[in-house]
PDB file of C-alpha atoms in Angstrom:
ATOM      1  CA  UNK A   1     -41.700 -11.830 -82.227  1.00 82.00           C
ATOM      2  CA  UNK A   2     -41.139 -12.738 -78.614  1.00 94.00           C
ATOM      3  CA  UNK A   3     -39.628  -9.952 -76.501  1.00 97.00           C
ATOM      4  CA  UNK A   4     -36.705 -10.208 -74.094  1.00 97.00           C
ATOM      5  CA  UNK A   5     -34.597  -7.896 -71.965  1.00 97.00           C
ATOM      6  CA  UNK A   6     -30.835  -8.398 -71.990  1.00 97.00           C
ATOM      7  CA  UNK A   7     -29.273  -6.667 -68.992  1.00 96.00           C
ATOM      8  CA  UNK A   8     -25.562  -6.943 -68.347  1.00 93.00           C
ATOM      9  CA  UNK A   9     -22.831  -5.581 -66.106  1.00 89.00           C
ATOM     10  CA  UNK A  10     -20.034  -4.301 -68.412  1.00 85.00           C
ATOM     11  CA  UNK A  11     -17.543  -4.248 -65.512  1.00 80.00           C
ATOM     12  CA  UNK A  12     -17.983  -7.821 -64.320  1.00 75.00           C
ATOM     13  CA  UNK A  13     -15.104 -10.286 -64.501  1.00 64.00           C
ATOM     14  CA  UNK A  14     -12.400  -9.187 -66.913  1.00 65.00           C
ATOM     15  CA  UNK A  15     -14.705  -7.368 -69.307  1.00 70.00           C
ATOM     16  CA  UNK A  16     -14.871 -10.480 -71.510  1.00 76.00           C
ATOM     17  CA  UNK A  17     -18.499  -9.891 -72.470  1.00 83.00           C
ATOM     18  CA  UNK A  18     -18.085  -6.555 -74.286  1.00 82.00           C
ATOM     19  CA  UNK A  19     -16.490  -7.828 -77.496  1.00 85.00           C
ATOM     20  CA  UNK A  20     -19.091 -10.601 -77.687  1.00 90.00           C
ATOM     21  CA  UNK A  21     -22.284  -8.589 -77.206  1.00 92.00           C
ATOM     22  CA  UNK A  22     -23.004  -8.588 -80.941  1.00 94.00           C
ATOM     23  CA  UNK A  23     -22.593 -12.363 -81.201  1.00 96.00           C
ATOM     24  CA  UNK A  24     -24.823 -12.852 -78.137  1.00 96.00           C
ATOM     25  CA  UNK A  25     -27.577 -10.669 -79.538  1.00 96.00           C
ATOM     26  CA  UNK A  26     -27.323 -12.567 -82.831  1.00 97.00           C
ATOM     27  CA  UNK A  27     -28.021 -15.812 -80.947  1.00 97.00           C
ATOM     28  CA  UNK A  28     -31.026 -14.211 -79.272  1.00 97.00           C
ATOM     29  CA  UNK A  29     -32.465 -12.892 -82.544  1.00 97.00           C
ATOM     30  CA  UNK A  30     -31.964 -16.227 -84.284  1.00 97.00           C
ATOM     31  CA  UNK A  31     -34.011 -17.801 -81.477  1.00 97.00           C
ATOM     32  CA  UNK A  32     -36.917 -15.551 -82.405  1.00 96.00           C
ATOM     33  CA  UNK A  33     -36.546 -12.688 -79.875  1.00 97.00           C
ATOM     34  CA  UNK A  34     -36.832  -8.949 -80.241  1.00 97.00           C
ATOM     35  CA  UNK A  35     -34.053  -7.798 -77.883  1.00 97.00           C
ATOM     36  CA  UNK A  36     -33.906  -4.777 -75.568  1.00 96.00           C
ATOM     37  CA  UNK A  37     -30.321  -4.276 -74.414  1.00 96.00           C
ATOM     38  CA  UNK A  38     -29.466  -2.536 -71.152  1.00 96.00           C
ATOM     39  CA  UNK A  39     -25.878  -2.195 -69.722  1.00 93.00           C
ATOM     40  CA  UNK A  40     -26.090  -1.431 -66.004  1.00 93.00           C
ATOM     41  CA  UNK A  41     -24.861   1.958 -64.890  1.00 91.00           C
ATOM     42  CA  UNK A  42     -24.704   1.663 -61.115  1.00 89.00           C
ATOM     43  CA  UNK A  43     -25.373  -0.478 -58.047  1.00 86.00           C
ATOM     44  CA  UNK A  44     -28.968  -1.872 -57.968  1.00 89.00           C
ATOM     45  CA  UNK A  45     -29.529  -0.727 -61.543  1.00 94.00           C
ATOM     46  CA  UNK A  46     -30.417  -4.238 -62.780  1.00 95.00           C
ATOM     47  CA  UNK A  47     -32.900  -4.590 -59.899  1.00 95.00           C
ATOM     48  CA  UNK A  48     -34.665  -1.356 -60.814  1.00 95.00           C
ATOM     49  CA  UNK A  49     -34.757  -2.260 -64.530  1.00 96.00           C
ATOM     50  CA  UNK A  50     -36.416  -5.605 -63.893  1.00 96.00           C
ATOM     51  CA  UNK A  51     -38.895  -4.145 -61.374  1.00 95.00           C
ATOM     52  CA  UNK A  52     -39.956  -1.504 -63.895  1.00 94.00           C
ATOM     53  CA  UNK A  53     -40.077  -3.821 -66.914  1.00 94.00           C
ATOM     54  CA  UNK A  54     -43.381  -3.464 -68.735  1.00 92.00           C
ATOM     55  CA  UNK A  55     -45.614  -6.458 -69.423  1.00 92.00           C
ATOM     56  CA  UNK A  56     -45.277  -8.342 -72.711  1.00 94.00           C
ATOM     57  CA  UNK A  57     -41.770  -9.680 -72.225  1.00 96.00           C
ATOM     58  CA  UNK A  58     -41.268 -13.452 -72.228  1.00 97.00           C
ATOM     59  CA  UNK A  59     -37.663 -13.623 -70.944  1.00 97.00           C
ATOM     60  CA  UNK A  60     -34.976 -11.685 -69.083  1.00 98.00           C
ATOM     61  CA  UNK A  61     -31.330 -12.638 -69.700  1.00 98.00           C
ATOM     62  CA  UNK A  62     -28.653 -11.176 -67.468  1.00 96.00           C
ATOM     63  CA  UNK A  63     -24.881 -11.269 -67.571  1.00 94.00           C
ATOM     64  CA  UNK A  64     -22.417 -10.508 -64.803  1.00 89.00           C
ATOM     65  CA  UNK A  65     -21.351 -11.997 -61.515  1.00 83.00           C
ATOM     66  CA  UNK A  66     -23.350 -13.351 -58.593  1.00 80.00           C
ATOM     67  CA  UNK A  67     -24.306  -9.777 -57.624  1.00 83.00           C
ATOM     68  CA  UNK A  68     -25.955  -9.196 -61.008  1.00 88.00           C
ATOM     69  CA  UNK A  69     -28.042 -12.404 -60.919  1.00 90.00           C
ATOM     70  CA  UNK A  70     -28.988 -11.514 -57.328  1.00 91.00           C
ATOM     71  CA  UNK A  71     -30.280  -8.078 -58.425  1.00 93.00           C
ATOM     72  CA  UNK A  72     -32.240  -9.506 -61.340  1.00 95.00           C
ATOM     73  CA  UNK A  73     -33.813 -12.262 -59.266  1.00 95.00           C
ATOM     74  CA  UNK A  74     -34.671  -9.833 -56.467  1.00 94.00           C
ATOM     75  CA  UNK A  75     -36.365  -7.562 -59.003  1.00 95.00           C
ATOM     76  CA  UNK A  76     -38.225 -10.472 -60.556  1.00 96.00           C
ATOM     77  CA  UNK A  77     -39.540 -11.597 -57.130  1.00 95.00           C
ATOM     78  CA  UNK A  78     -41.106  -8.142 -56.682  1.00 93.00           C
ATOM     79  CA  UNK A  79     -43.170  -8.601 -59.845  1.00 93.00           C
ATOM     80  CA  UNK A  80     -46.699 -10.037 -59.874  1.00 91.00           C
ATOM     81  CA  UNK A  81     -46.114 -11.759 -63.223  1.00 92.00           C
ATOM     82  CA  UNK A  82     -42.778 -13.599 -63.116  1.00 94.00           C
ATOM     83  CA  UNK A  83     -41.010 -14.725 -66.263  1.00 96.00           C
ATOM     84  CA  UNK A  84     -37.975 -17.015 -66.768  1.00 97.00           C
ATOM     85  CA  UNK A  85     -34.417 -15.776 -66.337  1.00 97.00           C
ATOM     86  CA  UNK A  86     -31.427 -16.730 -68.461  1.00 97.00           C
ATOM     87  CA  UNK A  87     -27.939 -16.243 -67.052  1.00 96.00           C
ATOM     88  CA  UNK A  88     -24.564 -15.681 -68.772  1.00 95.00           C
ATOM     89  CA  UNK A  89     -21.966 -15.813 -65.991  1.00 91.00           C
ATOM     90  CA  UNK A  90     -19.008 -13.431 -66.371  1.00 87.00           C
ATOM     91  CA  UNK A  91     -18.075 -12.855 -62.724  1.00 74.00           C
ATOM     92  CA  UNK A  92     -15.115 -14.043 -60.742  1.00 68.00           C
ATOM     93  CA  UNK A  93     -16.493 -17.138 -58.984  1.00 68.00           C
ATOM     94  CA  UNK A  94     -20.011 -17.760 -60.352  1.00 75.00           C
ATOM     95  CA  UNK A  95     -21.098 -20.250 -57.716  1.00 79.00           C
ATOM     96  CA  UNK A  96     -24.766 -20.252 -58.721  1.00 84.00           C
ATOM     97  CA  UNK A  97     -24.041 -20.813 -62.420  1.00 87.00           C
ATOM     98  CA  UNK A  98     -21.589 -23.598 -61.699  1.00 85.00           C
ATOM     99  CA  UNK A  99     -24.095 -25.311 -59.403  1.00 85.00           C
ATOM    100  CA  UNK A 100     -26.745 -25.292 -62.174  1.00 90.00           C
ATOM    101  CA  UNK A 101     -24.242 -26.463 -64.864  1.00 90.00           C
ATOM    102  CA  UNK A 102     -24.695 -23.265 -66.813  1.00 93.00           C
ATOM    103  CA  UNK A 103     -21.841 -23.208 -69.369  1.00 91.00           C
ATOM    104  CA  UNK A 104     -18.727 -21.148 -68.604  1.00 89.00           C
ATOM    105  CA  UNK A 105     -18.389 -20.352 -72.314  1.00 92.00           C
ATOM    106  CA  UNK A 106     -20.240 -17.055 -72.910  1.00 93.00           C
ATOM    107  CA  UNK A 107     -21.792 -17.958 -76.271  1.00 95.00           C
ATOM    108  CA  UNK A 108     -22.846 -21.432 -75.055  1.00 96.00           C
ATOM    109  CA  UNK A 109     -24.454 -19.803 -71.977  1.00 96.00           C
ATOM    110  CA  UNK A 110     -26.276 -17.373 -74.302  1.00 96.00           C
ATOM    111  CA  UNK A 111     -27.530 -20.302 -76.326  1.00 97.00           C
ATOM    112  CA  UNK A 112     -28.759 -22.075 -73.171  1.00 96.00           C
ATOM    113  CA  UNK A 113     -30.551 -18.867 -72.092  1.00 97.00           C
ATOM    114  CA  UNK A 114     -32.839 -18.924 -75.117  1.00 97.00           C
ATOM    115  CA  UNK A 115     -32.856 -22.574 -76.218  1.00 95.00           C
ATOM    116  CA  UNK A 116     -32.607 -24.331 -72.857  1.00 95.00           C
ATOM    117  CA  UNK A 117     -35.411 -25.467 -70.547  1.00 94.00           C
ATOM    118  CA  UNK A 118     -36.886 -23.525 -67.631  1.00 95.00           C
ATOM    119  CA  UNK A 119     -36.092 -25.072 -64.241  1.00 95.00           C
ATOM    120  CA  UNK A 120     -38.134 -24.090 -61.180  1.00 94.00           C
ATOM    121  CA  UNK A 121     -35.631 -23.565 -58.339  1.00 94.00           C
ATOM    122  CA  UNK A 122     -36.001 -22.430 -54.737  1.00 96.00           C
ATOM    123  CA  UNK A 123     -35.429 -18.844 -53.665  1.00 96.00           C
ATOM    124  CA  UNK A 124     -34.614 -17.488 -50.195  1.00 96.00           C
ATOM    125  CA  UNK A 125     -36.519 -14.794 -48.311  1.00 96.00           C
ATOM    126  CA  UNK A 126     -34.266 -12.901 -45.903  1.00 97.00           C
ATOM    127  CA  UNK A 127     -36.429 -10.610 -43.726  1.00 96.00           C
ATOM    128  CA  UNK A 128     -37.710  -8.216 -46.408  1.00 92.00           C
ATOM    129  CA  UNK A 129     -35.017  -9.098 -48.924  1.00 94.00           C
ATOM    130  CA  UNK A 130     -34.271 -11.965 -51.322  1.00 94.00           C
ATOM    131  CA  UNK A 131     -31.239 -14.145 -52.026  1.00 94.00           C
ATOM    132  CA  UNK A 132     -30.552 -16.640 -54.761  1.00 92.00           C
ATOM    133  CA  UNK A 133     -28.076 -19.092 -53.292  1.00 91.00           C
ATOM    134  CA  UNK A 134     -26.425 -17.898 -50.038  1.00 89.00           C
ATOM    135  CA  UNK A 135     -27.048 -15.759 -46.973  1.00 93.00           C
ATOM    136  CA  UNK A 136     -24.040 -15.719 -44.636  1.00 90.00           C
ATOM    137  CA  UNK A 137     -22.331 -13.922 -41.713  1.00 91.00           C
ATOM    138  CA  UNK A 138     -18.919 -13.991 -40.126  1.00 85.00           C
ATOM    139  CA  UNK A 139     -15.518 -15.130 -41.348  1.00 73.00           C
ATOM    140  CA  UNK A 140     -14.690 -14.039 -44.940  1.00 60.00           C
ATOM    141  CA  UNK A 141     -18.268 -12.965 -45.764  1.00 58.00           C
ATOM    142  CA  UNK A 142     -17.340  -9.356 -46.448  1.00 53.00           C
ATOM    143  CA  UNK A 143     -14.426 -10.341 -48.740  1.00 45.00           C
ATOM    144  CA  UNK A 144     -16.472 -10.396 -51.955  1.00 49.00           C
ATOM    145  CA  UNK A 145     -17.983  -6.943 -51.604  1.00 44.00           C
ATOM    146  CA  UNK A 146     -14.905  -5.261 -50.082  1.00 47.00           C
ATOM    147  CA  UNK A 147     -12.419  -6.610 -52.609  1.00 46.00           C
ATOM    148  CA  UNK A 148     -11.979  -4.022 -55.335  1.00 50.00           C
ATOM    149  CA  UNK A 149     -13.305  -4.942 -58.769  1.00 50.00           C
ATOM    150  CA  UNK A 150      -9.954  -4.317 -60.520  1.00 50.00           C
ATOM    151  CA  UNK A 151      -8.235  -6.672 -58.074  1.00 45.00           C
ATOM    152  CA  UNK A 152     -10.877  -9.369 -58.746  1.00 45.00           C
ATOM    153  CA  UNK A 153     -10.402  -8.910 -62.480  1.00 48.00           C
ATOM    154  CA  UNK A 154      -6.622  -9.370 -62.323  1.00 45.00           C
ATOM    155  CA  UNK A 155      -6.394 -12.086 -59.707  1.00 44.00           C
ATOM    156  CA  UNK A 156      -9.679 -13.897 -60.126  1.00 49.00           C
ATOM    157  CA  UNK A 157     -10.577 -16.343 -57.338  1.00 46.00           C
ATOM    158  CA  UNK A 158      -7.128 -15.850 -55.763  1.00 46.00           C
ATOM    159  CA  UNK A 159      -8.201 -12.321 -54.778  1.00 49.00           C
ATOM    160  CA  UNK A 160     -10.786 -13.766 -52.410  1.00 48.00           C
ATOM    161  CA  UNK A 161      -8.263 -16.152 -50.886  1.00 50.00           C
ATOM    162  CA  UNK A 162      -5.615 -13.442 -50.353  1.00 47.00           C
ATOM    163  CA  UNK A 163      -8.090 -11.001 -48.897  1.00 53.00           C
ATOM    164  CA  UNK A 164      -9.503 -13.690 -46.619  1.00 53.00           C
ATOM    165  CA  UNK A 165      -6.119 -14.820 -45.275  1.00 52.00           C
ATOM    166  CA  UNK A 166      -5.548 -11.318 -43.867  1.00 51.00           C
ATOM    167  CA  UNK A 167      -8.436 -11.873 -41.440  1.00 54.00           C
ATOM    168  CA  UNK A 168      -7.439 -15.227 -39.934  1.00 55.00           C
ATOM    169  CA  UNK A 169      -5.807 -13.648 -36.876  1.00 57.00           C
ATOM    170  CA  UNK A 170      -8.556 -11.165 -36.166  1.00 65.00           C
ATOM    171  CA  UNK A 171     -11.689 -13.261 -36.211  1.00 73.00           C
ATOM    172  CA  UNK A 172     -14.902 -11.760 -34.852  1.00 81.00           C
ATOM    173  CA  UNK A 173     -17.119 -14.066 -32.856  1.00 88.00           C
ATOM    174  CA  UNK A 174     -20.907 -13.686 -32.488  1.00 93.00           C
ATOM    175  CA  UNK A 175     -23.190 -15.091 -29.836  1.00 96.00           C
ATOM    176  CA  UNK A 176     -26.259 -16.224 -31.737  1.00 97.00           C
ATOM    177  CA  UNK A 177     -29.486 -18.054 -30.897  1.00 98.00           C
ATOM    178  CA  UNK A 178     -30.496 -20.209 -33.888  1.00 98.00           C
ATOM    179  CA  UNK A 179     -34.015 -21.680 -34.082  1.00 98.00           C
ATOM    180  CA  UNK A 180     -35.200 -24.185 -36.682  1.00 97.00           C
ATOM    181  CA  UNK A 181     -37.682 -27.083 -36.776  1.00 95.00           C
ATOM    182  CA  UNK A 182     -38.379 -26.886 -32.991  1.00 92.00           C
ATOM    183  CA  UNK A 183     -34.592 -27.035 -32.370  1.00 96.00           C
ATOM    184  CA  UNK A 184     -32.597 -24.304 -30.625  1.00 97.00           C
ATOM    185  CA  UNK A 185     -28.832 -23.797 -30.729  1.00 97.00           C
ATOM    186  CA  UNK A 186     -27.228 -21.000 -28.742  1.00 97.00           C
ATOM    187  CA  UNK A 187     -23.447 -20.645 -29.111  1.00 96.00           C
ATOM    188  CA  UNK A 188     -20.613 -18.448 -30.256  1.00 95.00           C
ATOM    189  CA  UNK A 189     -20.026 -18.666 -33.990  1.00 94.00           C
ATOM    190  CA  UNK A 190     -17.369 -17.333 -36.334  1.00 87.00           C
ATOM    191  CA  UNK A 191     -19.362 -18.216 -39.442  1.00 87.00           C
ATOM    192  CA  UNK A 192     -22.838 -19.207 -40.568  1.00 91.00           C
ATOM    193  CA  UNK A 193     -24.367 -19.781 -43.982  1.00 90.00           C
ATOM    194  CA  UNK A 194     -27.739 -20.758 -45.363  1.00 94.00           C
ATOM    195  CA  UNK A 195     -27.342 -22.025 -48.890  1.00 91.00           C
ATOM    196  CA  UNK A 196     -28.983 -23.462 -51.998  1.00 91.00           C
ATOM    197  CA  UNK A 197     -25.818 -24.219 -53.909  1.00 87.00           C
ATOM    198  CA  UNK A 198     -23.274 -26.944 -54.498  1.00 82.00           C
ATOM    199  CA  UNK A 199     -20.311 -24.577 -54.071  1.00 75.00           C
ATOM    200  CA  UNK A 200     -19.544 -21.397 -52.156  1.00 75.00           C
ATOM    201  CA  UNK A 201     -16.560 -19.234 -52.989  1.00 66.00           C
ATOM    202  CA  UNK A 202     -15.520 -21.892 -55.462  1.00 58.00           C
ATOM    203  CA  UNK A 203     -15.377 -24.548 -52.747  1.00 62.00           C
ATOM    204  CA  UNK A 204     -17.505 -27.674 -53.052  1.00 63.00           C
ATOM    205  CA  UNK A 205     -18.555 -30.384 -50.585  1.00 60.00           C
ATOM    206  CA  UNK A 206     -18.308 -28.278 -47.433  1.00 63.00           C
ATOM    207  CA  UNK A 207     -22.039 -27.694 -47.780  1.00 67.00           C
ATOM    208  CA  UNK A 208     -22.875 -31.373 -47.807  1.00 64.00           C
ATOM    209  CA  UNK A 209     -23.770 -34.079 -50.303  1.00 66.00           C
ATOM    210  CA  UNK A 210     -26.871 -34.528 -52.482  1.00 77.00           C
ATOM    211  CA  UNK A 211     -27.818 -30.846 -52.779  1.00 85.00           C
ATOM    212  CA  UNK A 212     -30.788 -30.297 -55.032  1.00 88.00           C
ATOM    213  CA  UNK A 213     -32.416 -26.980 -55.906  1.00 91.00           C
ATOM    214  CA  UNK A 214     -36.154 -27.543 -55.820  1.00 92.00           C
ATOM    215  CA  UNK A 215     -36.752 -29.464 -52.593  1.00 93.00           C
ATOM    216  CA  UNK A 216     -37.903 -26.495 -50.506  1.00 95.00           C
ATOM    217  CA  UNK A 217     -34.992 -26.824 -48.083  1.00 95.00           C
ATOM    218  CA  UNK A 218     -31.740 -25.004 -47.440  1.00 94.00           C
ATOM    219  CA  UNK A 219     -28.424 -26.463 -46.354  1.00 92.00           C
ATOM    220  CA  UNK A 220     -27.171 -24.729 -43.171  1.00 94.00           C
ATOM    221  CA  UNK A 221     -23.561 -24.707 -41.953  1.00 89.00           C
ATOM    222  CA  UNK A 222     -22.543 -23.059 -38.652  1.00 93.00           C
ATOM    223  CA  UNK A 223     -18.926 -22.960 -37.506  1.00 89.00           C
ATOM    224  CA  UNK A 224     -18.273 -22.646 -33.751  1.00 91.00           C
ATOM    225  CA  UNK A 225     -15.773 -20.123 -32.403  1.00 89.00           C
ATOM    226  CA  UNK A 226     -12.376 -21.806 -31.838  1.00 85.00           C
ATOM    227  CA  UNK A 227     -11.259 -21.800 -28.209  1.00 85.00           C
ATOM    228  CA  UNK A 228      -7.552 -21.899 -29.053  1.00 82.00           C
ATOM    229  CA  UNK A 229      -5.052 -21.908 -31.904  1.00 75.00           C
ATOM    230  CA  UNK A 230      -5.266 -25.685 -32.327  1.00 83.00           C
ATOM    231  CA  UNK A 231      -9.029 -25.572 -32.872  1.00 82.00           C
ATOM    232  CA  UNK A 232      -8.584 -22.726 -35.384  1.00 78.00           C
ATOM    233  CA  UNK A 233      -6.080 -24.845 -37.297  1.00 77.00           C
ATOM    234  CA  UNK A 234      -8.499 -27.788 -37.294  1.00 81.00           C
ATOM    235  CA  UNK A 235     -11.284 -25.620 -38.702  1.00 77.00           C
ATOM    236  CA  UNK A 236      -9.057 -24.160 -41.399  1.00 73.00           C
ATOM    237  CA  UNK A 237      -7.798 -27.640 -42.292  1.00 76.00           C
ATOM    238  CA  UNK A 238     -11.386 -28.900 -42.667  1.00 76.00           C
ATOM    239  CA  UNK A 239     -12.250 -25.964 -44.932  1.00 71.00           C
ATOM    240  CA  UNK A 240      -9.180 -26.504 -47.094  1.00 68.00           C
ATOM    241  CA  UNK A 241      -9.935 -30.189 -47.651  1.00 70.00           C
ATOM    242  CA  UNK A 242     -13.642 -29.362 -47.954  1.00 65.00           C
ATOM    243  CA  UNK A 243     -14.815 -31.686 -45.252  1.00 71.00           C
ATOM    244  CA  UNK A 244     -17.333 -31.184 -42.452  1.00 73.00           C
ATOM    245  CA  UNK A 245     -15.721 -31.375 -38.979  1.00 70.00           C
ATOM    246  CA  UNK A 246     -18.585 -32.222 -36.605  1.00 73.00           C
ATOM    247  CA  UNK A 247     -16.540 -31.182 -33.530  1.00 86.00           C
ATOM    248  CA  UNK A 248     -16.562 -27.596 -34.727  1.00 88.00           C
ATOM    249  CA  UNK A 249     -19.540 -27.392 -37.104  1.00 89.00           C
ATOM    250  CA  UNK A 250     -23.293 -27.859 -37.197  1.00 92.00           C
ATOM    251  CA  UNK A 251     -24.818 -28.934 -40.498  1.00 90.00           C
ATOM    252  CA  UNK A 252     -28.501 -29.552 -41.191  1.00 92.00           C
ATOM    253  CA  UNK A 253     -31.347 -28.920 -43.649  1.00 93.00           C
ATOM    254  CA  UNK A 254     -34.397 -26.746 -43.004  1.00 96.00           C
ATOM    255  CA  UNK A 255     -36.969 -24.588 -44.823  1.00 96.00           C
ATOM    256  CA  UNK A 256     -37.211 -21.936 -42.103  1.00 98.00           C
ATOM    257  CA  UNK A 257     -34.614 -20.576 -39.666  1.00 98.00           C
ATOM    258  CA  UNK A 258     -34.138 -17.557 -37.402  1.00 98.00           C
ATOM    259  CA  UNK A 259     -31.018 -15.953 -36.009  1.00 98.00           C
ATOM    260  CA  UNK A 260     -31.123 -13.726 -32.909  1.00 98.00           C
ATOM    261  CA  UNK A 261     -28.172 -11.807 -31.437  1.00 96.00           C
ATOM    262  CA  UNK A 262     -27.607  -8.977 -28.935  1.00 92.00           C
ATOM    263  CA  UNK A 263     -25.479  -7.061 -31.409  1.00 94.00           C
ATOM    264  CA  UNK A 264     -26.157  -6.274 -35.060  1.00 95.00           C
ATOM    265  CA  UNK A 265     -24.243  -8.665 -37.300  1.00 94.00           C
ATOM    266  CA  UNK A 266     -23.246  -7.815 -40.884  1.00 91.00           C
ATOM    267  CA  UNK A 267     -24.681 -10.296 -43.440  1.00 93.00           C
ATOM    268  CA  UNK A 268     -23.876 -10.907 -47.095  1.00 88.00           C
ATOM    269  CA  UNK A 269     -26.487 -12.012 -49.640  1.00 90.00           C
ATOM    270  CA  UNK A 270     -25.070 -13.606 -52.810  1.00 86.00           C
ATOM    271  CA  UNK A 271     -21.763 -11.819 -52.290  1.00 79.00           C
ATOM    272  CA  UNK A 272     -23.309  -8.387 -51.761  1.00 83.00           C
ATOM    273  CA  UNK A 273     -23.710  -6.486 -48.491  1.00 85.00           C
ATOM    274  CA  UNK A 274     -27.046  -7.476 -46.938  1.00 89.00           C
ATOM    275  CA  UNK A 275     -27.091  -5.035 -44.023  1.00 92.00           C
ATOM    276  CA  UNK A 276     -26.507  -5.414 -40.257  1.00 93.00           C
ATOM    277  CA  UNK A 277     -29.179  -7.258 -38.278  1.00 96.00           C
ATOM    278  CA  UNK A 278     -29.842  -8.515 -34.734  1.00 97.00           C
ATOM    279  CA  UNK A 279     -32.829 -10.589 -35.962  1.00 98.00           C
ATOM    280  CA  UNK A 280     -32.940 -12.520 -39.205  1.00 98.00           C
ATOM    281  CA  UNK A 281     -35.708 -14.731 -40.450  1.00 98.00           C
ATOM    282  CA  UNK A 282     -35.000 -16.871 -43.495  1.00 98.00           C
ATOM    283  CA  UNK A 283     -37.676 -18.803 -45.376  1.00 97.00           C
ATOM    284  CA  UNK A 284     -37.431 -21.049 -48.429  1.00 97.00           C
ATOM    285  CA  UNK A 285     -39.824 -20.229 -51.265  1.00 96.00           C
ATOM    286  CA  UNK A 286     -40.004 -23.569 -53.011  1.00 96.00           C
ATOM    287  CA  UNK A 287     -39.691 -23.585 -56.821  1.00 95.00           C
ATOM    288  CA  UNK A 288     -40.456 -19.834 -56.897  1.00 95.00           C
ATOM    289  CA  UNK A 289     -38.149 -18.914 -59.812  1.00 93.00           C
ATOM    290  CA  UNK A 290     -37.685 -20.283 -63.331  1.00 96.00           C
ATOM    291  CA  UNK A 291     -34.136 -20.174 -64.651  1.00 96.00           C
ATOM    292  CA  UNK A 292     -33.017 -21.438 -68.031  1.00 96.00           C
ATOM    293  CA  UNK A 293     -30.656 -24.469 -67.894  1.00 95.00           C
ATOM    294  CA  UNK A 294     -29.444 -27.181 -70.283  1.00 92.00           C
ATOM    295  CA  UNK A 295     -32.197 -29.855 -70.584  1.00 89.00           C
ATOM    296  CA  UNK A 296     -29.679 -32.701 -70.067  1.00 87.00           C
ATOM    297  CA  UNK A 297     -28.835 -31.361 -66.589  1.00 83.00           C
ATOM    298  CA  UNK A 298     -32.327 -30.822 -65.203  1.00 88.00           C
ATOM    299  CA  UNK A 299     -32.686 -34.298 -63.654  1.00 84.00           C
ATOM    300  CA  UNK A 300     -29.476 -33.814 -61.639  1.00 81.00           C
ATOM    301  CA  UNK A 301     -30.880 -30.612 -60.100  1.00 81.00           C
ATOM    302  CA  UNK A 302     -34.256 -32.000 -59.085  1.00 82.00           C
ATOM    303  CA  UNK A 303     -35.595 -33.576 -55.923  1.00 74.00           C
ATOM    304  CA  UNK A 304     -37.712 -36.034 -57.947  1.00 72.00           C
ATOM    305  CA  UNK A 305     -35.995 -36.572 -61.345  1.00 66.00           C
ATOM    306  CA  UNK A 306     -38.378 -39.511 -62.072  1.00 59.00           C
ATOM    307  CA  UNK A 307     -41.059 -36.846 -62.597  1.00 56.00           C
ATOM    308  CA  UNK A 308     -39.372 -35.903 -65.856  1.00 54.00           C
ATOM    309  CA  UNK A 309     -39.536 -39.473 -67.093  1.00 47.00           C
ATOM    310  CA  UNK A 310     -43.225 -39.659 -66.211  1.00 46.00           C
ATOM    311  CA  UNK A 311     -43.960 -36.390 -68.020  1.00 50.00           C
ATOM    312  CA  UNK A 312     -42.031 -37.537 -71.090  1.00 46.00           C
ATOM    313  CA  UNK A 313     -43.980 -40.811 -71.140  1.00 41.00           C
ATOM    314  CA  UNK A 314     -47.276 -38.973 -70.883  1.00 49.00           C
ATOM    315  CA  UNK A 315     -46.320 -36.657 -73.771  1.00 50.00           C
ATOM    316  CA  UNK A 316     -45.354 -39.649 -75.907  1.00 47.00           C
ATOM    317  CA  UNK A 317     -48.698 -41.335 -75.115  1.00 46.00           C
ATOM    318  CA  UNK A 318     -50.582 -38.206 -76.134  1.00 52.00           C
ATOM    319  CA  UNK A 319     -48.699 -38.080 -79.455  1.00 49.00           C
TER     320      UNK A 319
END
């Protein structure tokens, strides 16, 4: 039998996974896998488990929120022999899963994890660390990891909004030099994000249109510091209607970017604390990770979907 590791966070979301673990494992076994089950016990536990996983496994499936998938991917990127990852989202927002059309239904996501198709997506290198879909600093970025789990479980996405609203009148501003593609921007910013996602914090479109996940480029959004209350209101209005306001924002694509500042700035990686840094170098590792998705959605995630049609035609010719 094929071997797989199933690692899950029993505290993610509203604990919806626990009563369905038996049904999930049944799906895995029916797909021909011998399953090793591991519930995480502490922070970075999933990362350590994947790093230490012995050879001979064909698949790792994880369940939890964005922090859990971040730990598993980070662990996988440390391994010489990388294997596909399946994901059953049970967190509060699940931006990465939503972007890849991974089903919200737990059992359907489990089915996709073992019966779907591997999709090679980009991964971000952040100094010596790794992120799956977002590296960000500034306004609201500490909300996800400072909001208590029990509050997230009860209020869901509203918890992020309520926690974020508290900070609107005490906004830190950072003077940052940003360098990318022979371009240099030096300004005061209240927010910056480097993403490979179609939604952040449940919000879509603010990142830009036509986001794909295997093109070797990130989408970058930088929000300038407002000079007065009117500018702050304009920025908030743009965020609420999910539109880019070019007066107050920079948006562009790049595969490599650096951030330099005089002070150390706290960053978040996939919703988890990423440390404080005065120099950050971010690089896109194109198609570095295989993640299991529904076959019918692969073409919508790709830079060149016609490649699938060509491969299908070649397989038919060989038959």
